[in-house]
Coordinates of C-alpha atoms in Angstrom, one line a residue:
M1 CA 0.0 -0.1 0.1
E2 CA 1.3 3.5 -1.1
C3 CA 1.9 6.2 1.9
D4 CA -1.2 8.1 0.5
E5 CA -3.5 5.1 0.7
L6 CA -2.3 4.6 4.3
V7 CA -2.9 8.3 5.0
R8 CA -6.6 8.0 3.4
A9 CA -7.2 4.4 5.3
S10 CA -6.9 6.4 8.6
L11 CA -9.4 9.0 7.2
P12 CA -13.6 9.1 8.0
E13 CA -15.5 7.9 5.4
G14 CA -15.6 10.8 3.1
E15 CA -12.4 12.9 3.6
E16 CA -9.8 11.0 1.1
N17 CA -10.4 13.5 -1.8
D18 CA -9.1 17.0 -2.7
N19 CA -6.9 17.9 0.5
L20 CA -4.3 14.9 0.0
P21 CA -1.9 14.6 -2.4
T22 CA -1.6 11.7 -4.8
S23 CA 0.9 10.3 -7.2
A24 CA -1.3 11.8 -10.0
N25 CA -1.7 14.9 -8.2
P26 CA 1.2 15.6 -5.8
T27 CA 0.1 19.3 -4.8
L28 CA -2.4 20.1 -2.5
T29 CA -5.6 21.4 -4.1
K30 CA -8.1 23.6 -2.8
P31 CA -10.6 22.4 0.3
S32 CA -13.4 20.1 -0.4
Q33 CA -16.5 21.3 -0.9
N34 CA -18.0 19.1 1.1
P35 CA -15.9 18.2 3.7
K36 CA -17.1 16.0 6.8
V37 CA -16.0 17.9 9.6
R38 CA -17.4 20.5 11.7
S39 CA -16.5 23.4 9.8
G40 CA -13.9 24.4 7.0
D41 CA -14.4 27.8 6.3
D42 CA -11.6 30.5 6.2
Q43 CA -13.4 32.2 9.6
S44 CA -13.4 29.1 11.1
N45 CA -9.5 28.6 10.7
L46 CA -9.2 32.0 12.0
E47 CA -10.9 31.2 15.4
I48 CA -8.8 28.7 15.7
E49 CA -5.3 30.7 15.3
N50 CA -6.9 33.0 17.8
L51 CA -8.2 30.1 20.1
V52 CA -4.7 28.4 20.2
E53 CA -2.9 31.9 20.5
S54 CA -4.9 33.1 23.2
D55 CA -5.7 29.9 25.2
L56 CA -2.6 28.4 25.2
G57 CA 0.0 31.1 24.9
L58 CA 1.3 30.1 21.2
R59 CA 2.4 32.6 18.8
P60 CA 1.4 32.3 15.3
T61 CA 3.9 30.8 13.1
A62 CA 4.7 32.4 9.7
S63 CA 2.9 29.9 7.5
A64 CA -0.4 30.4 9.7
Q65 CA -0.5 34.1 9.1
V66 CA -1.4 33.0 5.3
K67 CA -4.1 31.1 4.1
S68 CA -3.1 27.6 5.7
S69 CA -2.6 24.5 3.5
I70 CA -3.0 22.2 6.4
P71 CA -6.3 20.4 6.1
A72 CA -9.0 21.8 7.9
W73 CA -10.0 18.5 9.6
M74 CA -6.5 18.9 11.0
N75 CA -7.0 22.2 11.8
L76 CA -10.3 21.8 13.8
D77 CA -8.8 18.8 15.6
L78 CA -6.2 21.0 17.2
A79 CA -8.7 23.7 17.9
G80 CA -10.8 20.9 19.7
F81 CA -8.1 19.9 22.0
A82 CA -7.1 23.2 22.7
H83 CA -10.5 24.1 23.7
D84 CA -11.5 20.6 25.7
T85 CA -7.8 20.7 27.8
R86 CA -8.3 24.7 28.4
A87 CA -9.2 24.2 32.2
E88 CA -6.7 21.2 33.0
Y89 CA -4.2 23.2 31.1
E90 CA -4.6 26.2 33.6
W91 CA -5.0 23.6 36.6
I92 CA -1.9 22.2 35.8
R93 CA 0.2 25.6 35.5
A94 CA -1.3 26.5 38.9
H95 CA -0.4 23.6 40.9
E96 CA 3.3 22.7 38.8
D97 CA 6.3 22.9 41.1
R98 CA 9.0 25.1 39.6
S99 CA 11.7 24.7 41.9
S100 CA 14.7 22.5 41.9
Y101 CA 15.4 18.9 43.3
H102 CA 16.1 18.8 46.8
S103 CA 17.9 16.0 49.1
Q104 CA 17.6 15.2 52.3
I105 CA 18.9 14.6 55.5
F106 CA 18.1 10.9 56.8
A107 CA 20.6 11.4 59.7
R108 CA 22.5 14.1 61.2
L109 CA 26.3 13.8 61.7
P110 CA 27.8 14.5 65.1
T111 CA 27.8 18.0 66.2
Q112 CA 31.5 17.7 67.7
Q113 CA 34.4 16.7 65.4
Q114 CA 36.0 14.5 67.8
H115 CA 33.2 12.5 67.7
I116 CA 33.2 12.1 64.2
L117 CA 36.9 11.5 64.2
S118 CA 37.1 9.2 67.3
L119 CA 34.7 6.6 65.3
T120 CA 36.5 6.7 61.5
Q121 CA 40.0 8.2 62.0
P122 CA 41.6 4.8 63.1
I123 CA 40.1 3.0 60.4
V124 CA 39.4 5.1 57.6
E125 CA 42.0 3.1 55.0
E126 CA 40.9 -0.1 56.7
L127 CA 37.5 0.7 55.1
Q128 CA 38.8 1.1 51.2
P129 CA 40.5 -2.7 50.5
Y130 CA 40.5 -2.1 46.9
G131 CA 43.1 1.0 47.4
I132 CA 43.4 3.9 49.5
M133 CA 41.6 6.5 47.6
I134 CA 40.9 8.7 51.0
T135 CA 44.0 9.0 52.8
T136 CA 43.6 9.6 56.7
E137 CA 44.9 13.2 56.2
S138 CA 42.7 13.6 53.7
W139 CA 40.1 12.4 55.7
L140 CA 40.8 15.2 58.4
H141 CA 40.6 17.8 56.3
L142 CA 37.6 16.9 54.9
V143 CA 35.8 16.5 58.5
D144 CA 37.3 19.7 59.0
Q145 CA 36.1 21.3 56.0
Q146 CA 32.5 20.3 56.8
C147 CA 32.5 21.3 60.3
L148 CA 33.7 24.6 59.5
A149 CA 31.3 25.2 56.9
N150 CA 28.6 23.9 59.4
I151 CA 28.0 20.4 60.0
D152 CA 24.6 20.4 58.3
H153 CA 25.4 22.5 55.4
Y154 CA 26.0 20.7 52.0
V155 CA 25.3 23.1 49.5
D156 CA 28.9 24.2 48.6
S157 CA 29.6 20.8 48.1
P158 CA 28.2 18.0 47.5
S159 CA 30.9 15.5 46.5
R160 CA 32.0 16.3 50.6
R161 CA 28.7 15.2 51.8
A162 CA 28.5 11.9 50.0
V163 CA 32.2 11.1 51.0
L164 CA 31.6 11.8 54.7
N165 CA 28.1 9.8 55.2
S166 CA 29.2 6.8 53.0
L167 CA 32.7 6.4 55.0
Y168 CA 30.7 7.1 58.0
A169 CA 28.4 4.8 57.7
S170 CA 31.2 2.1 56.7
A171 CA 32.7 2.8 59.9
M172 CA 29.7 2.3 61.8
L173 CA 29.4 -0.9 60.3
H174 CA 33.0 -1.8 60.1
R175 CA 33.1 -1.5 64.2
A176 CA 29.6 -3.4 65.2
T177 CA 30.2 -6.6 66.6
G178 CA 28.0 -9.3 65.0
D179 CA 25.4 -9.4 67.6
F180 CA 25.3 -5.2 67.5
L181 CA 25.4 -5.1 63.6
A182 CA 21.7 -5.9 63.1
E183 CA 20.8 -3.1 65.7
I184 CA 23.2 -0.3 63.9
S185 CA 22.5 -1.2 60.2
P186 CA 19.5 0.9 59.9
T187 CA 21.1 4.0 61.5
A188 CA 24.2 3.3 58.9
W189 CA 21.9 3.1 55.9
S190 CA 20.3 6.2 57.1
Y191 CA 23.7 7.9 56.6
F192 CA 24.2 6.1 53.5
K193 CA 20.9 7.4 52.1
N194 CA 22.2 10.7 53.2
A195 CA 25.1 10.0 50.3
F196 CA 22.9 8.7 48.1
S197 CA 20.4 11.7 48.2
K198 CA 23.1 13.6 46.1
F199 CA 23.8 10.7 43.6
P200 CA 21.4 12.6 40.6
E201 CA 23.7 15.9 41.0
L202 CA 26.8 14.2 41.2
I203 CA 26.3 12.4 38.0
T204 CA 24.5 15.2 36.0
Q205 CA 26.6 18.3 37.6
G206 CA 29.6 16.3 38.8
R207 CA 32.8 18.7 37.1
D208 CA 35.4 17.5 38.6
V209 CA 37.3 14.4 40.7
S210 CA 36.1 15.0 43.7
A211 CA 32.8 13.7 42.4
C212 CA 33.9 10.4 40.9
E213 CA 35.6 10.2 44.8
A214 CA 32.0 10.5 46.0
L215 CA 30.8 8.1 43.6
L216 CA 33.3 5.6 44.7
A217 CA 32.7 6.1 48.4
M218 CA 29.2 5.2 47.6
V219 CA 30.5 1.9 45.7
M220 CA 32.6 1.2 49.0
F221 CA 29.5 1.2 51.2
V222 CA 27.0 -1.0 49.0
Q223 CA 29.5 -3.4 48.0
C224 CA 29.4 -4.8 51.3
T225 CA 25.7 -5.9 50.9
A226 CA 24.4 -8.3 48.6
D227 CA 22.4 -5.6 46.6
V228 CA 24.3 -5.9 43.4
Q229 CA 21.9 -4.1 41.1
L230 CA 22.6 -1.0 43.4
T231 CA 26.0 -1.4 43.5
S232 CA 26.6 -2.2 40.0
Q233 CA 24.8 1.1 38.7
I234 CA 26.8 3.0 41.1
T235 CA 29.9 1.8 39.6
A236 CA 28.7 2.0 35.8
A237 CA 28.1 5.9 36.9
V238 CA 31.7 6.7 38.5
T239 CA 33.1 5.1 35.1
R240 CA 31.2 6.9 33.2
L241 CA 32.1 10.1 34.8
V242 CA 35.4 9.2 34.5
Q243 CA 35.1 9.1 31.1
T244 CA 33.5 12.3 30.6
L245 CA 35.8 14.3 32.6
G246 CA 38.7 12.6 30.7
L247 CA 40.5 10.7 33.7
H248 CA 41.5 8.0 31.0
R249 CA 43.4 10.4 28.6
R250 CA 47.1 10.9 29.1
K251 CA 46.7 14.6 27.9
F252 CA 44.2 14.9 30.8
Y253 CA 47.6 15.2 33.1
I254 CA 50.0 17.5 30.8
S255 CA 48.8 20.4 33.0
L256 CA 48.6 18.7 36.3
D257 CA 51.0 19.3 39.3
P258 CA 52.4 16.1 40.9
T259 CA 49.8 16.2 43.9
A260 CA 46.9 16.8 41.6
A261 CA 48.3 14.1 39.0
E262 CA 48.2 11.3 41.5
R263 CA 45.0 12.3 43.2
H264 CA 43.0 11.7 39.7
L265 CA 45.3 8.6 38.8
R266 CA 44.4 6.8 42.0
T267 CA 40.9 7.9 41.3
F268 CA 40.9 6.1 37.9
W269 CA 42.6 3.4 38.9
L270 CA 40.3 2.7 41.7
A271 CA 37.3 3.1 39.0
Y272 CA 39.1 1.1 36.8
I273 CA 39.6 -1.9 39.3
L274 CA 36.0 -2.0 40.5
D275 CA 34.8 -1.9 37.0
V276 CA 37.2 -5.3 36.3
D277 CA 35.5 -6.4 39.6
A278 CA 31.8 -6.3 38.5
M279 CA 33.3 -8.1 35.4
E280 CA 34.9 -10.9 36.9
K281 CA 32.3 -11.6 39.4
Y282 CA 28.6 -11.0 37.5
N283 CA 29.6 -10.9 33.7
F284 CA 29.2 -7.8 33.1
R285 CA 30.6 -5.5 30.0
P286 CA 33.6 -3.5 31.3
S287 CA 33.1 0.2 30.5
L288 CA 37.0 1.0 30.8
G289 CA 40.0 -0.5 29.4
D290 CA 40.2 0.3 25.6
E291 CA 43.1 -0.1 23.4
E292 CA 43.9 3.6 23.9
L293 CA 43.9 2.9 27.9
A294 CA 46.6 0.3 27.2
A295 CA 48.5 2.6 25.2
N296 CA 48.8 5.6 27.5
F297 CA 48.9 4.4 30.9
N298 CA 52.0 2.5 32.5
C299 CA 50.4 1.7 35.6
G300 CA 53.8 0.2 36.8
S301 CA 55.1 3.6 36.7
S302 CA 52.2 6.0 37.6
P303 CA 52.9 8.5 40.5
G304 CA 49.4 7.4 41.7
F305 CA 50.5 4.1 43.3
H306 CA 52.7 5.6 45.7
T307 CA 52.3 5.8 49.2
Q308 CA 53.5 9.0 51.2
T309 CA 56.6 6.8 52.3
G310 CA 57.4 6.2 48.6
S311 CA 56.7 2.5 48.7
L312 CA 54.3 1.0 46.1
G313 CA 51.3 -0.1 47.6
V314 CA 48.2 -2.6 46.7
L315 CA 46.5 -0.3 44.7
Q316 CA 49.4 -0.8 42.3
C317 CA 49.2 -4.2 42.3
R318 CA 45.8 -4.9 42.3
A319 CA 45.8 -2.2 39.0
E320 CA 48.5 -4.4 37.3
L321 CA 46.3 -7.4 37.7
A322 CA 43.2 -5.8 36.5
V323 CA 45.0 -4.9 33.3
I324 CA 45.6 -8.5 33.1
Q325 CA 42.0 -9.6 34.0
R326 CA 40.5 -7.3 31.6
R327 CA 42.7 -9.0 28.7
V328 CA 41.8 -12.2 30.0
H329 CA 37.9 -11.5 29.6
E330 CA 38.6 -10.0 26.4
R331 CA 40.4 -12.6 24.7
L332 CA 38.9 -16.0 26.3
H333 CA 35.3 -14.6 26.3
P334 CA 33.2 -17.6 25.3
N335 CA 31.9 -15.7 22.3
K336 CA 35.0 -15.6 21.0
I337 CA 36.2 -19.1 22.0
I338 CA 33.8 -20.6 19.7
H339 CA 35.3 -19.1 16.7
M340 CA 38.9 -20.4 17.8
N341 CA 40.5 -23.9 16.9
R342 CA 42.1 -26.1 19.4
D343 CA 45.4 -24.7 18.9
E344 CA 44.7 -21.2 18.9
L345 CA 42.8 -21.6 22.3
L346 CA 45.5 -23.3 23.6
A347 CA 48.3 -20.6 22.6
I348 CA 46.0 -17.8 24.1
A349 CA 45.4 -19.7 27.6
H350 CA 49.6 -20.2 27.8
S351 CA 49.9 -16.2 26.9
M352 CA 47.5 -15.1 30.0
D353 CA 48.8 -17.8 32.4
R354 CA 52.3 -16.7 31.6
Q355 CA 51.2 -13.2 32.0
L356 CA 49.8 -13.6 35.7
Q357 CA 52.9 -15.7 36.5
V358 CA 55.2 -12.9 35.3
W359 CA 52.9 -10.8 37.4
K360 CA 53.1 -12.5 40.8
S361 CA 56.7 -12.8 39.9
C362 CA 57.4 -9.2 40.6
L363 CA 55.6 -9.1 43.8
S364 CA 57.6 -8.3 47.0
E365 CA 57.7 -11.2 49.4
E366 CA 55.8 -9.1 52.2
I367 CA 52.9 -9.0 49.5
W368 CA 52.4 -12.0 48.3
K369 CA 53.7 -14.7 51.0
N370 CA 53.0 -12.8 54.2
G371 CA 50.1 -10.8 52.9
P372 CA 47.3 -13.2 53.8
E373 CA 47.8 -13.3 57.6
S374 CA 47.6 -9.2 57.4
D375 CA 44.9 -7.8 59.5
H376 CA 43.5 -6.0 56.3
L377 CA 41.4 -7.4 53.5
S378 CA 43.3 -5.7 50.8
L379 CA 45.9 -8.1 50.2
T380 CA 43.6 -11.6 51.0
L381 CA 41.3 -9.7 48.3
L382 CA 44.5 -9.5 46.0
H383 CA 45.1 -13.3 46.4
Y384 CA 41.8 -14.4 45.9
A385 CA 41.8 -12.2 42.6
F386 CA 44.8 -13.9 41.4
H387 CA 43.7 -17.8 41.8
N388 CA 40.3 -17.0 40.8
T389 CA 41.9 -15.3 37.3
V390 CA 44.3 -18.2 37.1
S391 CA 41.3 -20.7 37.0
R392 CA 39.2 -18.3 34.8
V393 CA 42.2 -18.7 32.3
H394 CA 42.4 -22.7 32.5
M395 CA 38.7 -23.4 32.7
A396 CA 38.5 -21.9 29.5
V397 CA 40.6 -25.0 27.9
V398 CA 38.8 -27.3 30.3
G399 CA 35.8 -26.1 28.0
L400 CA 37.5 -28.5 25.2
R401 CA 36.2 -31.4 27.0
A402 CA 32.6 -30.6 26.1
T403 CA 33.3 -31.3 22.8
E404 CA 35.6 -34.1 23.2
H405 CA 32.9 -35.9 25.5
S406 CA 29.2 -35.8 26.2
S407 CA 28.9 -35.5 30.1
Q408 CA 26.5 -38.7 29.9
D409 CA 29.2 -40.9 28.5
L410 CA 31.4 -40.3 31.6
T411 CA 31.7 -42.8 34.4
L412 CA 31.4 -41.7 38.0
G413 CA 35.1 -42.3 39.6
R414 CA 36.7 -43.7 36.9
G415 CA 39.1 -40.8 36.2
E416 CA 37.9 -40.7 32.3
S417 CA 36.9 -37.3 32.0
H418 CA 40.4 -36.0 30.9
P419 CA 41.9 -38.1 28.5
E420 CA 43.7 -35.1 26.6
P421 CA 46.9 -33.9 28.6
S422 CA 46.3 -30.2 27.9
I423 CA 43.1 -30.7 29.2
Q424 CA 43.9 -32.8 32.5
N425 CA 46.9 -30.3 32.8
A426 CA 44.1 -27.2 32.7
W427 CA 41.5 -28.6 35.2
A428 CA 44.3 -29.6 37.7
T429 CA 45.5 -26.3 37.7
C430 CA 42.0 -24.9 38.4
V431 CA 42.0 -27.4 41.5
V432 CA 45.3 -26.4 42.8
S433 CA 43.3 -22.5 42.6
A434 CA 40.7 -23.6 44.6
R435 CA 42.9 -25.1 47.0
N436 CA 45.1 -21.9 47.1
T437 CA 42.2 -20.2 47.8
I438 CA 41.0 -22.1 50.7
K439 CA 44.4 -21.5 52.1
V440 CA 44.1 -17.9 52.0
M441 CA 40.7 -18.0 53.7
G442 CA 42.5 -19.8 56.6
N443 CA 45.3 -17.3 56.9
L444 CA 42.7 -14.9 57.1
A445 CA 42.8 -12.8 60.3
P446 CA 39.2 -12.1 62.0
Q447 CA 37.4 -9.5 60.2
P448 CA 34.1 -7.4 60.8
F449 CA 31.4 -9.2 59.2
F450 CA 30.1 -6.6 57.2
H451 CA 33.5 -6.2 55.3
L452 CA 34.1 -10.5 55.4
W453 CA 30.3 -11.0 53.5
G454 CA 31.7 -9.8 50.1
T455 CA 34.5 -12.0 50.2
L456 CA 32.7 -14.8 51.0
C457 CA 32.1 -15.9 47.5
Y458 CA 35.7 -16.8 46.5
P459 CA 36.0 -19.7 48.9
F460 CA 32.6 -20.8 48.3
S461 CA 33.7 -20.8 44.8
A462 CA 36.6 -22.7 45.5
V463 CA 34.2 -25.4 47.6
L464 CA 32.0 -26.0 44.6
M465 CA 35.3 -26.5 42.5
L466 CA 36.2 -29.3 44.9
L467 CA 33.4 -30.9 45.1
S468 CA 33.2 -31.2 41.3
A469 CA 37.2 -32.8 41.2
I470 CA 36.1 -35.4 44.1
L471 CA 32.8 -36.1 41.8
E472 CA 35.0 -36.6 38.6
D473 CA 37.5 -38.8 40.4
P474 CA 36.9 -40.0 43.8
G475 CA 39.6 -42.2 43.8
A476 CA 42.5 -39.6 43.3
A477 CA 45.1 -39.6 45.9
T478 CA 44.2 -36.0 46.5
A479 CA 40.1 -36.6 46.7
Q480 CA 40.3 -36.9 50.7
D481 CA 42.2 -33.9 51.2
D482 CA 40.0 -32.0 49.0
A483 CA 37.2 -33.1 51.2
G484 CA 39.1 -31.9 54.1
R485 CA 39.4 -28.7 52.5
I486 CA 35.4 -28.4 52.1
E487 CA 35.4 -29.3 55.9
E488 CA 37.5 -26.3 56.2
F489 CA 35.2 -24.0 54.8
V490 CA 32.7 -25.3 57.3
T491 CA 34.6 -24.8 60.4
F492 CA 35.2 -21.5 58.7
L493 CA 31.4 -20.6 58.4
K494 CA 30.8 -22.1 62.5
G495 CA 33.2 -19.9 63.5
L496 CA 31.0 -17.0 61.9
A497 CA 28.0 -18.5 63.7
G498 CA 29.4 -18.5 66.8
D499 CA 30.5 -14.8 66.3
A500 CA 26.6 -14.0 65.8
C501 CA 27.0 -13.7 62.2
D502 CA 24.1 -14.8 60.1
V503 CA 25.5 -17.6 58.1
K504 CA 23.0 -20.0 58.6
K505 CA 21.8 -21.0 55.1
M506 CA 25.0 -20.9 53.8
L507 CA 26.7 -23.3 56.4
E508 CA 23.6 -25.9 56.2
A509 CA 24.1 -26.0 52.6
C510 CA 28.4 -26.3 52.6
I511 CA 27.7 -29.2 55.2
R512 CA 25.6 -30.9 53.0
L513 CA 28.6 -30.5 49.9
H514 CA 30.7 -32.2 52.4
D515 CA 28.5 -34.7 52.6
V516 CA 27.9 -35.6 48.9
A517 CA 32.1 -35.1 48.8
S518 CA 32.4 -37.8 51.8
C519 CA 29.6 -39.9 50.3
A520 CA 31.1 -40.0 46.9
I521 CA 34.4 -41.2 48.3
N522 CA 32.9 -43.6 50.4
S523 CA 31.0 -45.3 47.6
F524 CA 33.8 -45.3 45.6
Q525 CA 35.9 -47.3 48.2
A526 CA 33.1 -49.6 48.9
G527 CA 33.0 -50.1 44.9
E528 CA 37.0 -50.9 44.9
N529 CA 36.7 -53.4 48.0
P530 CA 33.1 -54.5 48.1
H531 CA 34.4 -57.6 50.7
D532 CA 36.2 -55.1 53.0
A533 CA 33.7 -54.6 56.3
G534 CA 35.3 -51.1 57.0
A535 CA 34.6 -49.7 53.4
A536 CA 31.2 -50.5 53.2
V537 CA 28.7 -48.3 54.5
V538 CA 25.1 -47.1 53.8
P539 CA 25.2 -44.1 51.6
I540 CA 23.4 -41.2 52.5
I541 CA 23.4 -40.4 48.6
T542 CA 22.4 -42.7 45.9
V543 CA 24.9 -43.3 43.0
A544 CA 22.2 -41.8 40.8
Q545 CA 22.3 -38.6 42.6
L546 CA 25.8 -38.2 42.4
E547 CA 25.9 -38.9 39.1
S548 CA 23.0 -36.3 38.6
I549 CA 24.8 -33.6 40.6
R550 CA 28.5 -34.2 38.6
A551 CA 26.6 -33.9 35.6
K552 CA 25.4 -30.5 36.4
L553 CA 29.0 -29.5 37.6
F554 CA 30.5 -30.7 34.7
C555 CA 28.6 -28.2 32.6
V556 CA 29.8 -25.3 34.9
K557 CA 32.3 -22.6 32.7
D558 CA 32.6 -20.3 35.5
W559 CA 32.5 -21.1 39.5
L560 CA 32.9 -17.6 41.0
Q561 CA 29.7 -16.7 38.8
L562 CA 27.9 -19.9 40.1
A563 CA 28.4 -19.0 43.8
Q564 CA 27.2 -15.2 43.5
G565 CA 24.0 -16.8 42.0
L566 CA 23.3 -17.6 45.9
L567 CA 24.9 -14.6 47.4
T568 CA 23.3 -11.7 45.5
N569 CA 20.3 -10.1 43.7
L570 CA 21.2 -11.1 40.3
P571 CA 18.0 -13.1 39.0
L572 CA 19.8 -14.7 36.0
L573 CA 22.7 -16.0 37.8
R574 CA 20.3 -17.1 41.1
A575 CA 18.5 -18.9 38.5
E576 CA 21.4 -20.5 37.2
A577 CA 23.0 -21.5 40.6
E578 CA 19.6 -23.0 41.8
E579 CA 19.1 -25.1 38.7
V580 CA 23.0 -26.4 39.0
L581 CA 22.7 -27.3 42.7
S582 CA 19.1 -28.5 42.8
D583 CA 20.0 -31.8 43.9
I584 CA 22.2 -30.5 46.8
L585 CA 19.9 -27.5 47.9
G586 CA 16.4 -29.8 47.8
N587 CA 13.5 -27.7 48.5
D588 CA 15.2 -24.9 49.7
K589 CA 14.7 -21.8 47.3
S590 CA 15.1 -18.1 47.4
Q591 CA 12.3 -15.9 48.8
G592 CA 12.2 -12.9 46.7
A593 CA 14.7 -10.8 44.8
Y594 CA 17.9 -12.5 46.7
G595 CA 20.1 -15.7 46.4
L596 CA 19.3 -18.2 49.1
F597 CA 22.2 -17.6 51.6
V598 CA 22.0 -13.6 51.5
P599 CA 21.1 -12.8 55.3
E600 CA 18.4 -10.4 55.6
L601 CA 21.1 -7.9 57.3
F602 CA 22.4 -7.4 53.6
K603 CA 19.4 -6.8 52.0
S604 CA 18.8 -3.1 51.1
H605 CA 15.1 -3.5 51.4
N606 CA 15.1 -4.3 55.0
Q607 CA 16.9 -1.2 55.8
N608 CA 14.4 0.7 54.4
F609 CA 16.4 2.0 51.1
S610 CA 13.2 2.0 49.5
F611 CA 11.1 4.5 47.4
G612 CA 7.9 6.0 48.9
T613 CA 4.9 7.0 46.8

């Protein structure tokens, strides 16, 4: 159907004549002599123009000052609209609010400067486990500025308000004991809401690095909760603001003095690290890290990594690792692997593994070997991230086994799942990384549950991988030791439960995981020694159930993301985790938006982070 035919089809019957152009008559002719409209003469058109101009305050256009070529029925409909909406239009104008946006104060900071500092000053750097952005000295300066301006006055600096309230909220939860955490959490969230009320202003009117710092301070708070949807949105906002300001461009730093350059670089790299962290944990596409970035920045020589004593800090190590992690994600993404042949995949995996090992070899003895025994989480997170990335590289190679063997053709406990040496070696490396992750967890000093919660995904993902290794070959020499490592995590969770930390659901599930591992080993031993009375045990899980669990774990491609499905509020990851672990979790299903293991304490809506009408 031609365009003019479509127009005619939309008109009331009898109106499809002279006023419309056609292929034979491309110009508009005079109005129809007998149009079926309310009125089509010049007087009516004049009344329309006057009505529109007077009622709506519209200025007639040049074309309206001469005889209109618009069909009469269209003009008359506009007149009818103006007449019909006149009263409502006047009501809207009378009741509209033309004032600017207002932010709300949900909780007031202490009026005494010393009261703020006594809570925050000793731990302000501990609150930033991904790298120090706000030093103790800069924190003192911020608090001093706020007190001089009046503790409740934020108009001059929304960034300062966001940083102060976010870190103060984090400090409250960091210093709370397990049994007091639930009581103090609503107040801490009120301080965070003070900061978040400035979010629209920061992302729309932020013009300098302080706006980025404010958003990063918010991320540091929400990262310790299970609300990944909120965390990811703030992280995305800060990466976009970094790009808007140009912090990812070398030329941005040419005119800055060394102190200002260091501040901006620290902010940039912290945003980069958090962007990559979200990529690793949740499979979000990273916003930062294009080729121009790689060409223009050498993070090892960046002044932004030096502490005040001149030594290189954790921020540099984490940033260098993040660059490699970003590269691994780009080159070994499943969408790219499907277009590679076997040799190409092995070559890229070998190259990525070599880069990781070179990075590790450049770390100091203190950072690598003694780091996990530190009182701070920063080095522990560094180790966790390294071992997870090593596992991710080699899991790309392990994925080749799906093309060589159907999971239904494998036999539980016969060690036949990895006949290809390269696949065998890759799987062995993944299992070693899982063991090392459990070891790092065991060396960790006691931590506040608020900050520890966000790290549990790493040892839990290691437990899932070790269970898969046991089910693939329960007769292996390492199977019993790996079951013992799963039990280590169970013991770790029991310790948290004893400190009034809400890990009940995770603990119950991990006890079941350990039971499954032990049952698989016992069933194998009973099959190997049918006449051994010591080996003959009554299985709590049938061989068919073990095989079902093994087959589902066999298809897992990313263990960290599998773990996150039970620890966050991401619908896709949650559904996948519940499907893969359905034989273990049984009828236990998550209620609401969060994964099964999430404590009520870490669900943001329970802290009244919600939106009223």
